[in-house]
Coordinates of C-alpha atoms and ligand atoms in Angstrom, one line a residue:
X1 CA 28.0 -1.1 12.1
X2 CA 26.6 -4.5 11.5
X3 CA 22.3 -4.3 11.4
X4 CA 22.5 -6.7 14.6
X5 CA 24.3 -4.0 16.6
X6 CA 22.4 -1.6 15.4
X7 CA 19.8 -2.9 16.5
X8 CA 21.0 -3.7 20.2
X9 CA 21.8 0.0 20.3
X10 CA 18.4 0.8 18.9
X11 CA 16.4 -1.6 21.7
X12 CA 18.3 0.4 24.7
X13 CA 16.7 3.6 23.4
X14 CA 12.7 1.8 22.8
X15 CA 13.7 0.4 26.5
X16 CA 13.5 -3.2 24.8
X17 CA 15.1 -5.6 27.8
X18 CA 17.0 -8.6 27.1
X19 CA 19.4 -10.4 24.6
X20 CA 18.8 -10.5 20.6
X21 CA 18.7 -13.9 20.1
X22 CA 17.1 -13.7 16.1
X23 CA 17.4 -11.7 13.8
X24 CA 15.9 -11.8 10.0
X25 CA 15.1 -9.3 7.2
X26 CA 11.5 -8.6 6.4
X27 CA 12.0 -6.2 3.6
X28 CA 9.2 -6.9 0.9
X29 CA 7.9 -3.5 -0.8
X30 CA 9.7 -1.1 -2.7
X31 CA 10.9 1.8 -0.2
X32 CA 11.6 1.0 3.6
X33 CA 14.3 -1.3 4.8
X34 CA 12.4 -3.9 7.2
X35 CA 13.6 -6.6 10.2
X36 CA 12.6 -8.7 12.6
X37 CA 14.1 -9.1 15.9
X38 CA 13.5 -11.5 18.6
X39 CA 14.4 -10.5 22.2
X40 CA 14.5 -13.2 25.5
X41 CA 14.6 -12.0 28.7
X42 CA 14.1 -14.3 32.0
X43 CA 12.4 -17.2 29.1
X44 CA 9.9 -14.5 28.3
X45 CA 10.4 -14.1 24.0
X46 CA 9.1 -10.7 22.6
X47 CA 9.3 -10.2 18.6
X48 CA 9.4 -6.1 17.0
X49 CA 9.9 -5.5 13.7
X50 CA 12.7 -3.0 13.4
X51 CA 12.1 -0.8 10.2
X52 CA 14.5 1.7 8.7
X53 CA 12.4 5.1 7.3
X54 CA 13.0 5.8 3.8
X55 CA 13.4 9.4 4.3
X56 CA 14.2 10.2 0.8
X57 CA 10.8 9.4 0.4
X58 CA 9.1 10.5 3.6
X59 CA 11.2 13.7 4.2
X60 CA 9.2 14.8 7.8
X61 CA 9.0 11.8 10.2
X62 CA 8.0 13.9 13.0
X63 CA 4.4 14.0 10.7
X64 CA 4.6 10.8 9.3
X65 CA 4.6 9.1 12.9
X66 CA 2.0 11.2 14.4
X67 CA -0.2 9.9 11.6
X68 CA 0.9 6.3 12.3
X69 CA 0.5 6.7 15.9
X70 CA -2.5 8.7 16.3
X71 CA -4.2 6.7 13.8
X72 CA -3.4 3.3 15.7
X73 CA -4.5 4.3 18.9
X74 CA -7.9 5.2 17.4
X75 CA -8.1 2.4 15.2
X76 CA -6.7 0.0 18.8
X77 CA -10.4 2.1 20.8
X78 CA -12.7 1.3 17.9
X79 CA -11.4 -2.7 17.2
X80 CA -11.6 -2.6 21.1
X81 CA -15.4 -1.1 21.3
X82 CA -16.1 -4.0 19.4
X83 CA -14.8 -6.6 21.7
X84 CA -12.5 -7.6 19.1
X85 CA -8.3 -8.6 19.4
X86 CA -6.7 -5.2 19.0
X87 CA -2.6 -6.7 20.0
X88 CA -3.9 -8.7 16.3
X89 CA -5.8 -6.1 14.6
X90 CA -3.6 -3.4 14.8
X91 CA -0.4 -2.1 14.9
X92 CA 1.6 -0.9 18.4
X93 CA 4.6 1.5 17.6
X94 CA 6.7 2.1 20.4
X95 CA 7.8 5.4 22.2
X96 CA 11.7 5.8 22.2
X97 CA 13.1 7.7 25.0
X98 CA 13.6 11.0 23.1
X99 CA 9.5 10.8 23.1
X100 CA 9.3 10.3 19.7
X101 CA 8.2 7.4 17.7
X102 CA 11.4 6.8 15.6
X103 CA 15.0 7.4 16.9
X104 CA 17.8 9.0 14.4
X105 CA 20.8 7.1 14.4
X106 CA 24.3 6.7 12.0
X107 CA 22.2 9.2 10.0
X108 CA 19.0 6.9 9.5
X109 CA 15.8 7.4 10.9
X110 CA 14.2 4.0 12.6
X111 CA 11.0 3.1 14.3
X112 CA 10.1 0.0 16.6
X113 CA 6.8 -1.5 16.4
X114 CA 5.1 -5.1 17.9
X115 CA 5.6 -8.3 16.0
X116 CA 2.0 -10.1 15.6
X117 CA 3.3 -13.7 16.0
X118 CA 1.3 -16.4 13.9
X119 CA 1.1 -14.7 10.9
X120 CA 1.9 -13.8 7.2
X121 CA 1.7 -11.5 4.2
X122 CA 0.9 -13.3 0.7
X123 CA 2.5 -12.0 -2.6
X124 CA 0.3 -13.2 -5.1
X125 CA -3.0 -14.8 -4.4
X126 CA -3.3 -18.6 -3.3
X127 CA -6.7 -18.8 -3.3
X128 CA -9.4 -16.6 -4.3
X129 CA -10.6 -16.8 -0.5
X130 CA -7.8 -14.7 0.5
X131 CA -8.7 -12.1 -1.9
X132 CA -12.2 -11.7 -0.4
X133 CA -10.6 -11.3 3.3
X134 CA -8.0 -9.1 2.1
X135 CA -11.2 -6.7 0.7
X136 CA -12.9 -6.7 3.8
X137 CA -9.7 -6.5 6.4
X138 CA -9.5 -2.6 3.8
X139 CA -13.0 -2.7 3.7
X140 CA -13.4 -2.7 7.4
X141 CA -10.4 0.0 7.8
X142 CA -12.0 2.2 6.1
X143 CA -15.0 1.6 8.2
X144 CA -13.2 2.3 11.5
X145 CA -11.6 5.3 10.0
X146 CA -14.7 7.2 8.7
X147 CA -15.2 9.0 12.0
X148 CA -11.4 9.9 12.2
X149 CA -10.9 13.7 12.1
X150 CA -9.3 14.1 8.3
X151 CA -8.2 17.9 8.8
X152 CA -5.3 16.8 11.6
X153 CA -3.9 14.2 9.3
X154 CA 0.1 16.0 7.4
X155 CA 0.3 14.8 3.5
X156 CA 3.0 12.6 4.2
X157 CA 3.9 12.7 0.0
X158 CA 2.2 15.8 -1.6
X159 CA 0.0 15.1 -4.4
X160 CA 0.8 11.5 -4.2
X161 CA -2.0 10.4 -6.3
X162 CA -2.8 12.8 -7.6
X163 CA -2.7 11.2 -11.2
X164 CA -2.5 14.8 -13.9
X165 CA 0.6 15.7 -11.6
X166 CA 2.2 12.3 -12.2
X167 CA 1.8 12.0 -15.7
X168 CA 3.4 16.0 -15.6
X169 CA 6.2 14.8 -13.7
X170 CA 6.5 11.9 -16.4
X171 CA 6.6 14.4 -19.5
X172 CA 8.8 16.6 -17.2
X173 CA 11.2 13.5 -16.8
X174 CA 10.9 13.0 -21.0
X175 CA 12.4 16.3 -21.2
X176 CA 15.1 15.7 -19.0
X177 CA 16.4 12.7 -20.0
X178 CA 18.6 12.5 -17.6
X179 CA 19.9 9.0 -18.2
X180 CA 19.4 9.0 -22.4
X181 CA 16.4 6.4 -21.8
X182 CA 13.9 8.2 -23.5
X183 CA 14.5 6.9 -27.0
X184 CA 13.8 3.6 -25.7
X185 CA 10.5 4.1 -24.3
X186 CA 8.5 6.1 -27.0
X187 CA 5.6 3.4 -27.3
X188 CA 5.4 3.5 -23.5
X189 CA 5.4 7.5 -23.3
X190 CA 3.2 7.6 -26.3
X191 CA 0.8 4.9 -24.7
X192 CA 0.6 7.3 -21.0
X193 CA -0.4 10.4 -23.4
X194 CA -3.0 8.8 -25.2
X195 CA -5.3 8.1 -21.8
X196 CA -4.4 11.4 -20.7
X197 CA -8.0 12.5 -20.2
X198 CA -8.4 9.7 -18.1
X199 CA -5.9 11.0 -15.4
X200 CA -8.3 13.4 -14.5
X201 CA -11.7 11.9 -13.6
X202 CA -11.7 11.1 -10.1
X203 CA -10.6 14.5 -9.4
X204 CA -13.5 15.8 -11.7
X205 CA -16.0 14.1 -9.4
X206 CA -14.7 15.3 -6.5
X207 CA -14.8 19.0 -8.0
X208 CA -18.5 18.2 -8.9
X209 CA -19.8 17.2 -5.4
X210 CA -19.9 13.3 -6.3
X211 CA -17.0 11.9 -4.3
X212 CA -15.8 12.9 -0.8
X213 CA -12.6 12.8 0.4
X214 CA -12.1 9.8 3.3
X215 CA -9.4 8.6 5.5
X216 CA -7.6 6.1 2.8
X217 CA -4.5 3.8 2.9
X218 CA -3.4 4.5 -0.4
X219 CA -0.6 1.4 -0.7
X220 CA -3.6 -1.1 -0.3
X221 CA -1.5 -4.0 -2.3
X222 CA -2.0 -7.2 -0.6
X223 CA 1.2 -7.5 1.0
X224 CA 0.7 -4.9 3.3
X225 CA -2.2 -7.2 4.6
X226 CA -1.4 -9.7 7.6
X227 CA -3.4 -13.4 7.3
X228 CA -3.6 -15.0 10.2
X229 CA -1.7 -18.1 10.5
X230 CA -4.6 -20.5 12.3
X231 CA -7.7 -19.4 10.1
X232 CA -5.9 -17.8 6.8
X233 CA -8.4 -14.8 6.9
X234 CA -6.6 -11.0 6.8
X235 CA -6.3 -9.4 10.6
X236 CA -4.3 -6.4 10.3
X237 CA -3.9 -3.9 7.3
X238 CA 0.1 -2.8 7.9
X239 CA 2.1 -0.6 6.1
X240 CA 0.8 2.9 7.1
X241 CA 3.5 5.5 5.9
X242 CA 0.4 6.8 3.5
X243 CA -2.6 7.6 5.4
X244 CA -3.9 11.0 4.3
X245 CA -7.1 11.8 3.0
X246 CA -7.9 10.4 -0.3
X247 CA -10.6 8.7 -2.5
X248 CA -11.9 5.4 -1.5
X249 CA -11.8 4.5 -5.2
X250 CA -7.9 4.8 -4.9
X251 CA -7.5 2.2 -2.4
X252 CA -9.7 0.0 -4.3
X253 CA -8.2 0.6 -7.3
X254 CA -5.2 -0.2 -6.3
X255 CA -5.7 -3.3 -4.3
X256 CA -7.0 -4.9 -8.0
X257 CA -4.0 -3.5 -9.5
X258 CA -1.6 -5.7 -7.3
X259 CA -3.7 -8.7 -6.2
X260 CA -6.1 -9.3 -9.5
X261 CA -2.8 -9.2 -11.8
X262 CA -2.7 -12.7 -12.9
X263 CA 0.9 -12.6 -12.1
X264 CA 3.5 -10.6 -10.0
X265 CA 3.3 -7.2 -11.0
X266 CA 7.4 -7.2 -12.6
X267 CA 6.7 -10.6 -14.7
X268 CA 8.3 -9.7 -17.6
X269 CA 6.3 -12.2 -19.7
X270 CA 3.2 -9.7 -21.0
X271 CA 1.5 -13.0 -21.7
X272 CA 0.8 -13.9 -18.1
X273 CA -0.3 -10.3 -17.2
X274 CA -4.2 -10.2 -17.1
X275 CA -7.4 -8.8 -15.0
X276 CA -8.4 -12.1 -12.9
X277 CA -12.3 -11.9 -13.4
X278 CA -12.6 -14.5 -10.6
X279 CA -10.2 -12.8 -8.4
X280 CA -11.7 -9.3 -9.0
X281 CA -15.4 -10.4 -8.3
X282 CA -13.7 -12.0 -4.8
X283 CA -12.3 -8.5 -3.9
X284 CA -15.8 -6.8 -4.7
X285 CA -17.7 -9.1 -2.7
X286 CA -15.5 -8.3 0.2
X287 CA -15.0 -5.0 0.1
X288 CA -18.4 -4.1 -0.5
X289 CA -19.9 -6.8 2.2
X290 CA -17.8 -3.9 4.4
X291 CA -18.6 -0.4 3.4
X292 CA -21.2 -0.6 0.3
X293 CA -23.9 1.4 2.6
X294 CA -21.3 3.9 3.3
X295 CA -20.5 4.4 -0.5
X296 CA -22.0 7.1 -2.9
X297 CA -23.2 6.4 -6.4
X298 CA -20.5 7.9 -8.4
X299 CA -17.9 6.0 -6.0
X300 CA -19.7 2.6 -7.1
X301 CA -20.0 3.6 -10.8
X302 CA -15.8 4.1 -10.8
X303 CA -15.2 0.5 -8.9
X304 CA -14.1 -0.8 -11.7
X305 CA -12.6 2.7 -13.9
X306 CA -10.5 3.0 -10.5
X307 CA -8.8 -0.3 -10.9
X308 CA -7.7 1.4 -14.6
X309 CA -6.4 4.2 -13.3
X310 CA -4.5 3.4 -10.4
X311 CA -2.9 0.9 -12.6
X312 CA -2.1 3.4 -15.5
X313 CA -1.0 5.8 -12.6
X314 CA 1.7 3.0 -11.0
X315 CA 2.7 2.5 -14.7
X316 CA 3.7 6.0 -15.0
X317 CA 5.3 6.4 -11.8
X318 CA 7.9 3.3 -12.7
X319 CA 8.4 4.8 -16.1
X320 CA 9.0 7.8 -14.5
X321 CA 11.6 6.4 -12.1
X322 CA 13.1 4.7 -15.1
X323 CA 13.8 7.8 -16.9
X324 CA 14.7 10.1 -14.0
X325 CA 18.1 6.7 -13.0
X326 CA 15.8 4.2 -10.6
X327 CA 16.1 6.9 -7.4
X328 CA 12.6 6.0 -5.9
X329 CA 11.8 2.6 -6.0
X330 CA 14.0 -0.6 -4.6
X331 CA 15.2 -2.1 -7.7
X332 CA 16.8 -5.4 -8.5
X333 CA 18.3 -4.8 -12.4
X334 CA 18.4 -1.8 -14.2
X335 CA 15.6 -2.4 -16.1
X336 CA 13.3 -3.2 -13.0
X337 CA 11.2 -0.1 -13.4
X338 CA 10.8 -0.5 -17.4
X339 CA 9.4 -4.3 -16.8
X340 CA 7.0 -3.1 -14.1
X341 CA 5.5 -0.3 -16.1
X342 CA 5.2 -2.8 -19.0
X343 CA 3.4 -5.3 -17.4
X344 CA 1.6 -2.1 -15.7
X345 CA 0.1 -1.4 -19.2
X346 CA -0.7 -4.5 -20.2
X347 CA -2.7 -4.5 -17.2
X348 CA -4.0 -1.3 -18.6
X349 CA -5.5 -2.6 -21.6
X350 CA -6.2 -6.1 -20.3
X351 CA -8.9 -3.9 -17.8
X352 CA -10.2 -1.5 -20.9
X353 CA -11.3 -5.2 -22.5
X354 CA -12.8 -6.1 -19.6
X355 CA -14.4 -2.8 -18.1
X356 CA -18.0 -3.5 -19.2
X357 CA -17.9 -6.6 -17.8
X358 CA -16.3 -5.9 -14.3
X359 CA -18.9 -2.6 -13.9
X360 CA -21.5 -4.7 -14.6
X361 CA -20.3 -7.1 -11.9
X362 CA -19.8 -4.4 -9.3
X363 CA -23.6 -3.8 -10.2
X364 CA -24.8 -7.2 -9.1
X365 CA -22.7 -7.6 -6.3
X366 CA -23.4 -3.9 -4.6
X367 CA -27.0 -4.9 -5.1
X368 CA -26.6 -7.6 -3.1
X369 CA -25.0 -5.5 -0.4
X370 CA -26.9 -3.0 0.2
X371 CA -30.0 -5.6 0.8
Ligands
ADP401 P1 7.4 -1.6 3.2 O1 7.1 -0.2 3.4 O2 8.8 -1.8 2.8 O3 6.4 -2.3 2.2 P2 6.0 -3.0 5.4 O4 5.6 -2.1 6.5 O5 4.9 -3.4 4.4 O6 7.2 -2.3 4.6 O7 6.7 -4.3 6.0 C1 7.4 -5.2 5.2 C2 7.0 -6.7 5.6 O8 7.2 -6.9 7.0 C3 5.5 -6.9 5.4 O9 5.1 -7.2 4.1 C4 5.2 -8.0 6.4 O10 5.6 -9.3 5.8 C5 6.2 -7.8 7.5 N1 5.6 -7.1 8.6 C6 5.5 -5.7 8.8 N2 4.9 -5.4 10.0 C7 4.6 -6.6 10.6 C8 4.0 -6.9 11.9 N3 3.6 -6.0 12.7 N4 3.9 -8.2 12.2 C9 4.3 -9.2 11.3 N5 4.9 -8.9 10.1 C10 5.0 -7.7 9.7
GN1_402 C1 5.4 1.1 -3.1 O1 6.3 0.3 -0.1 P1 5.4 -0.5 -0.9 O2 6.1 -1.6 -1.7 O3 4.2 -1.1 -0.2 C2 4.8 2.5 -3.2 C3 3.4 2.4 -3.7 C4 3.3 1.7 -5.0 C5 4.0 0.3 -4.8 C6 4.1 -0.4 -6.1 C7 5.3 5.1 -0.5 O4 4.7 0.5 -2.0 O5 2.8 3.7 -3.9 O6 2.0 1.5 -5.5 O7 5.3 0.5 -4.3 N1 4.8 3.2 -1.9 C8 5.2 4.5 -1.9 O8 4.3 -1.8 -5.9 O9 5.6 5.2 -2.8
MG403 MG1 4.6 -2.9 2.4

């Protein structure tokens, strides 16, 4: 069946009226299949994006939407409490007419959710403005979500950072070699091994008391960040398949991982790969301007550590994926996964040069802050 009639079959079940007159495909990141559709009905246009589950991946969606959903309709009271533009802020999935938030269909698993006209997602930064928004649009989620009640959220992914267990399934991977790659990649394996102590110091502070569990995003690259097409500043944070509890420092960490690269995080050219000093100071001064009061001191300290490690921990998960045959991430060649951990590393080692530097920046900057 053709992805335009499947989605006319699909909009009879999410009691969508009207013709499909558009049709486009969003897909961007690296694991659902993603569309827009456009529906008229007496000169009245309504937009949805249509997105395909990667159940491979998310293997319950009965859990994974009653995150999504419960999670919206808190975040839609609290954006609303403050007088502010929930149909922009945040998300609105809709309710097929089984009752459930997706619908099954030719064996794949779909969900329908509102189309916020006026605006985009940025790959790379444009300007270091954008960077600053983008830290207080995770910033401010964050915020909203702090009173959210943790315990009912379901692990969508188990242990999904949980940095010692990837680096286990990595050497697990080594040993299987299930594709002969192996061989190939023994600086790469070698380099994971050597900052194996590293892997295990967020989880050490939580152990000790020093950083709570939260409410987190965990996928907070800035594509899964919507600008607003009129004022350029971020509105919505999108892409919710991962809210669970987690570590702040992860989704700061890995917003610097994507958006302070100096260049797209598969450039296979090492040489453009660097920590953006200018770009990571912009997220800082965002992010904090949001949540620094909310922070403790061992969460500040690891700002700049956590943009290291979530780094190192995408690294291993695409070296991984390489050696276990590309069966997680969307890839375009089949050596995708080997140039994204490479430039991953190199984005390692670019922050260990820098780390001094950007801790000492956090310093200023949360100063400032908490004023
Ligand atoms: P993936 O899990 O594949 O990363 P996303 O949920 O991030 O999928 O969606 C893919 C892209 O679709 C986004 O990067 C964004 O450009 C666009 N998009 C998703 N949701 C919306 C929305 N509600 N309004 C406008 N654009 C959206
Ligand atoms: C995936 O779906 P997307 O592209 O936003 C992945 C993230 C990785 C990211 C690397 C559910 O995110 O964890 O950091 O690719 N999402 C999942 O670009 O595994
Ligand atoms: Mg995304």
């Amino acid at each position: 069946m053709s992805i335009q009639n499947e989605i006319k079959v699909l909009a009879g079940h999410f009691n969508i009226e009207g013709e499909l007159i558009d049709f486009s495909v969003y897909t961007d990141g690296h694991i659902n299949s993603t569309y827009r559709a456009t529906f008229e009905k007496d000169d009245v246009v309504e937009r949805y994006i249509v997105q395909g589950i990667n159940t491979r991946v998310f293997k319950n969606p009965d859990e994974l939407m009653e995150n999504i959903v419960n999670v919206t309709k808190y975040l839609k009271e609290r954006i609303e409490e403050r007088g502010a533009d929930s149909s922009r802020q945040c998300l609105e999935f809709l309710e097929a007419d089984t009752g459930k938030y997706y619908f099954s269909h030719n064996g794949k698993c779909w969900r329908i959710y509102r189309y916020i006209d006026k605006s985009y997602t940025l790959n790379y930064i444009k300007n270091r403005s954008f960077f600053e928004s983008a830290g207080k649009a995770f910033g401010r989620f964050q915020r909203n979500l702090s009173g959210y009640p943790m315990e009912t959220l379901n692990e969508t992914i188990k242990d999904f950072h949980n940095t010692p267990k990837r680096v286990e399934a990595l050497e697990k991977s080594v040993s299987a070699d299930v594709k002969g790659r192996a061989n190939s990649v023994e600086n790469e394996i070698k380099f994971v091994l050597d900052r194996k102590e590293d892997a295990k110091v967020l989880l050490n502070l939580y152990k000790e008391g020093l950083i709570p569990l939260r409410v987190t995003h965990n996928d907070t690259k800035l594509n899964n960040v919507l600008f607003d097409e009129d004022t350029n500043k971020a509105i919505c944070v999108i892409d919710l398949d991962t809210i669970m509890p987690g570590f702040s420092l992860y989704d700061f960490g890995d917003a610097i991982r994507y958006g302070g690269n100096t260049t797209k995080e598969d450039d296979a050219n090492l040489d453009n790969v660097n920590i953006s000093i200018e770009l990571f100071k912009s997220y800082v001064r965002g992010f904090l301007s949001t949540c620094a009061k909310a922070l403790t001191k061992a969460e500040v300290d690891h700002l700049a550590f956590s943009a290291k490690l979530m780094t190192y921990e995408c690294g291993v998960r695409f070296l991984t994926d390489y050696l276990d045959g590309d069966v997680y991430f969307r890839t375009e060649y089949p050596e995708h996964n080997l140039v994204r951990a490479r430039n991953q590393f190199k984005l390692v080692e670019e922050i260990e040069n820098n780390l001094t530097r950007m801790k000492k920046i956090v310093e200023e900057i949360y100063l400032e802050a908490i004023k």
